[in-house]
Amino acid sequence: TEAELLEELLMRAIPRRDVKPIVRELLSEFGDLGGVLKADTDSLIKIKGVKETTATFLHIIRAAAQTVALGSLKDKPLLSDWERLLDYVTMLYTGEQVETLYVLYLDAKLRLIRSRKERTGSVNHVSISPREILKQALNEDACSVILIHNHPSGDVEPSEDDILATQTVDRYLSAAGIVLAEHLIVGANRKVHSMRLQGVIKGKVRRG
């Protein structure tokens, strides 16, 4: 269980101490293991028994898991292995309580150049700047772009703002010869909504 796994982690971060009460407090405060790993240092050290070194240890665990998930995507056409992409996307947003925008920049063969956290918003909105995305895509010499943002409510249905922002980014990128390959909305339990499958994104994905 998540509680048992967290207990195993904390036994190594806080040796020679019964960590079960700390585990209960952490899960009560942050909901699940993902929420614990996502929590910032200030929030974590408010829990009795958790010190800054323990918070750092938990952050390292999360960073390691993200790096492993990201590494599995390296040197592969990103849209050719949906399960690996879904694993990575799920890892990015586990425990995330506010809407956050990530942008994946791809080369001519749809391989990942860079995964970049662009914006953090509120519980129900994150702003998307087409100009910033275009500028970064040009800086990365990207041929294609994937947008990803989450709905903390768990519902992956796009809002009118989501659709409009997708169409606007698509126009900006297309004018520069860059393809918006996909815009994914991430919800709960590995649910993901594809703007391309919905028909919001019209341009074809080209593989060089």
GROMACS .gro file of C-alpha atoms in nm, residues 2-160:
model
  159
    2GLU     CA    1   0.100   0.364  -0.029
    3ALA     CA    2   0.121   0.387   0.350
    4GLU     CA    3   0.359   0.090   0.364
    5LEU     CA    4   0.575   0.229   0.086
    6LEU     CA    5   0.595   0.569   0.253
    7GLU     CA    6   0.681   0.398   0.580
    8GLU     CA    7   0.968   0.213   0.410
    9LEU     CA    8   1.101   0.542   0.271
   10LEU     CA    9   1.076   0.727   0.602
   11MET     CA   10   1.246   0.445   0.794
   12ARG     CA   11   1.554   0.527   0.587
   13ALA     CA   12   1.519   0.902   0.618
   14ILE     CA   13   1.438   0.893   0.993
   15PRO     CA   14   1.616   0.587   1.136
   16ARG     CA   15   1.554   0.446   1.486
   17ARG     CA   16   1.207   0.596   1.514
   18ASP     CA   17   0.851   0.473   1.478
   19VAL     CA   18   0.742   0.652   1.161
   20LYS     CA   19   0.385   0.518   1.149
   21PRO     CA   20   0.237   0.829   1.318
   22ILE     CA   21   0.428   1.051   1.073
   23VAL     CA   22   0.297   0.847   0.780
   24ARG     CA   23  -0.060   0.887   0.904
   25GLU     CA   24  -0.017   1.262   0.942
   26LEU     CA   25   0.141   1.301   0.599
   27LEU     CA   26  -0.129   1.105   0.420
   28SER     CA   27  -0.400   1.286   0.614
   29GLU     CA   28  -0.254   1.623   0.518
   30PHE     CA   29  -0.154   1.557   0.155
   31GLY     CA   30  -0.400   1.285   0.052
   32ASP     CA   31  -0.174   1.024  -0.103
   33LEU     CA   32   0.190   0.936  -0.170
   34GLY     CA   33   0.199   1.158  -0.477
   35GLY     CA   34   0.076   1.452  -0.273
   36VAL     CA   35   0.344   1.389  -0.012
   37LEU     CA   36   0.622   1.376  -0.271
   38LYS     CA   37   0.486   1.687  -0.443
   39ALA     CA   38   0.455   1.894  -0.123
   40ASP     CA   39   0.705   2.175  -0.071
   41THR     CA   40   0.951   2.184   0.215
   42ASP     CA   41   0.764   2.444   0.419
   43SER     CA   42   0.446   2.235   0.411
   44LEU     CA   43   0.625   1.911   0.495
   45ILE     CA   44   0.815   2.040   0.798
   46LYS     CA   45   0.488   2.152   0.957
   47ILE     CA   46   0.425   1.782   1.020
   48LYS     CA   47   0.564   1.676   1.358
   49GLY     CA   48   0.875   1.465   1.312
   50VAL     CA   49   0.954   1.584   0.960
   51LYS     CA   50   1.268   1.792   0.930
   52GLU     CA   51   1.416   1.967   0.629
   53THR     CA   52   1.650   1.674   0.557
   54THR     CA   53   1.349   1.442   0.538
   55ALA     CA   54   1.172   1.679   0.301
   56THR     CA   55   1.481   1.691   0.081
   57PHE     CA   56   1.496   1.310   0.081
   58LEU     CA   57   1.134   1.288  -0.041
   59HIS     CA   58   1.202   1.546  -0.312
   60ILE     CA   59   1.501   1.342  -0.431
   61ILE     CA   60   1.280   1.033  -0.455
   62ARG     CA   61   1.032   1.222  -0.673
   63ALA     CA   62   1.306   1.369  -0.891
   64ALA     CA   63   1.458   1.025  -0.940
   65ALA     CA   64   1.123   0.878  -1.044
   66GLN     CA   65   1.067   1.162  -1.292
   67THR     CA   66   1.415   1.117  -1.436
   68VAL     CA   67   1.359   0.744  -1.487
   69ALA     CA   68   1.024   0.809  -1.656
   70LEU     CA   69   1.176   1.080  -1.876
   71GLY     CA   70   1.474   0.862  -1.965
   72SER     CA   71   1.242   0.594  -2.101
   73LEU     CA   72   1.126   0.846  -2.364
   74LYS     CA   73   1.471   0.950  -2.484
   75ASP     CA   74   1.566   0.875  -2.845
   76LYS     CA   75   1.219   0.744  -2.929
   77PRO     CA   76   0.943   0.902  -3.141
   78LEU     CA   77   0.734   1.039  -2.857
   79LEU     CA   78   0.391   0.964  -2.999
   80SER     CA   79   0.477   0.606  -3.094
   81ASP     CA   80   0.463   0.463  -2.740
   82TRP     CA   81   0.148   0.588  -2.572
   83GLU     CA   82   0.197   0.387  -2.252
   84ARG     CA   83   0.546   0.527  -2.189
   85LEU     CA   84   0.422   0.878  -2.259
   86LEU     CA   85   0.129   0.822  -2.025
   87ASP     CA   86   0.364   0.695  -1.753
   88TYR     CA   87   0.569   1.014  -1.780
   89VAL     CA   88   0.268   1.244  -1.791
   90THR     CA   89   0.116   1.070  -1.488
   91MET     CA   90   0.443   1.110  -1.299
   92LEU     CA   91   0.453   1.482  -1.378
   93TYR     CA   92   0.113   1.547  -1.228
   94THR     CA   93   0.092   1.301  -0.940
   95GLY     CA   94  -0.014   1.498  -0.633
   96GLU     CA   95  -0.042   1.827  -0.825
   97GLN     CA   96  -0.311   2.046  -0.666
   98VAL     CA   97  -0.310   2.335  -0.914
   99GLU     CA   98  -0.320   2.353  -1.293
  100THR     CA   99   0.030   2.339  -1.437
  101LEU     CA  100   0.145   2.367  -1.797
  102TYR     CA  101   0.431   2.155  -1.932
  103VAL     CA  102   0.559   2.180  -2.287
  104LEU     CA  103   0.753   1.903  -2.460
  105TYR     CA  104   0.977   2.022  -2.745
  106LEU     CA  105   1.047   1.763  -3.017
  107ASP     CA  106   1.292   1.728  -3.303
  108ALA     CA  107   1.212   1.640  -3.667
  109LYS     CA  108   1.178   1.271  -3.574
  110LEU     CA  109   0.940   1.349  -3.286
  111ARG     CA  110   1.209   1.273  -3.028
  112LEU     CA  111   1.219   1.471  -2.707
  113ILE     CA  112   1.456   1.768  -2.699
  114ARG     CA  113   1.335   1.912  -2.371
  115SER     CA  114   1.052   1.885  -2.120
  116ARG     CA  115   0.984   2.225  -1.968
  117LYS     CA  116   0.749   2.340  -1.692
  118GLU     CA  117   0.612   2.664  -1.840
  119ARG     CA  118   0.344   2.792  -1.607
  120THR     CA  119   0.174   2.722  -1.272
  121GLY     CA  120  -0.179   2.851  -1.220
  122SER     CA  121  -0.470   2.810  -0.980
  123VAL     CA  122  -0.692   2.514  -0.896
  124ASN     CA  123  -0.896   2.566  -1.212
  125HIS     CA  124  -0.690   2.773  -1.455
  126VAL     CA  125  -0.342   2.809  -1.599
  127SER     CA  126  -0.258   3.074  -1.857
  128ILE     CA  127  -0.102   2.966  -2.185
  129SER     CA  128   0.116   3.218  -2.370
  130PRO     CA  129   0.147   3.135  -2.742
  131ARG     CA  130   0.430   3.389  -2.777
  132GLU     CA  131   0.635   3.230  -2.498
  133ILE     CA  132   0.584   2.882  -2.637
  134LEU     CA  133   0.682   2.992  -2.987
  135LYS     CA  134   0.990   3.173  -2.857
  136GLN     CA  135   1.104   2.868  -2.660
  137ALA     CA  136   1.034   2.636  -2.953
  138LEU     CA  137   1.258   2.851  -3.174
  139ASN     CA  138   1.527   2.858  -2.904
  140GLU     CA  139   1.516   2.478  -2.882
  141ASP     CA  140   1.516   2.444  -3.261
  142ALA     CA  141   1.205   2.231  -3.219
  143CYS     CA  142   1.002   2.099  -3.511
  144SER     CA  143   0.702   1.991  -3.304
  145VAL     CA  144   0.550   2.073  -2.967
  146ILE     CA  145   0.326   1.889  -2.722
  147LEU     CA  146   0.128   2.088  -2.465
  148ILE     CA  147   0.023   1.918  -2.143
  149HIS     CA  148  -0.182   2.058  -1.858
  150ASN     CA  149  -0.385   1.905  -1.579
  151HIS     CA  150  -0.731   1.940  -1.430
  152PRO     CA  151  -0.692   1.880  -1.053
  153SER     CA  152  -1.067   1.814  -1.032
  154GLY     CA  153  -1.004   1.492  -1.224
  155ASP     CA  154  -1.238   1.583  -1.511
  156VAL     CA  155  -1.048   1.585  -1.841
  157GLU     CA  156  -1.318   1.758  -2.044
  158PRO     CA  157  -1.164   2.072  -2.204
  159SER     CA  158  -1.306   2.413  -2.127
  160GLU     CA  159  -1.377   2.673  -2.395
   0.00000   0.00000   0.00000
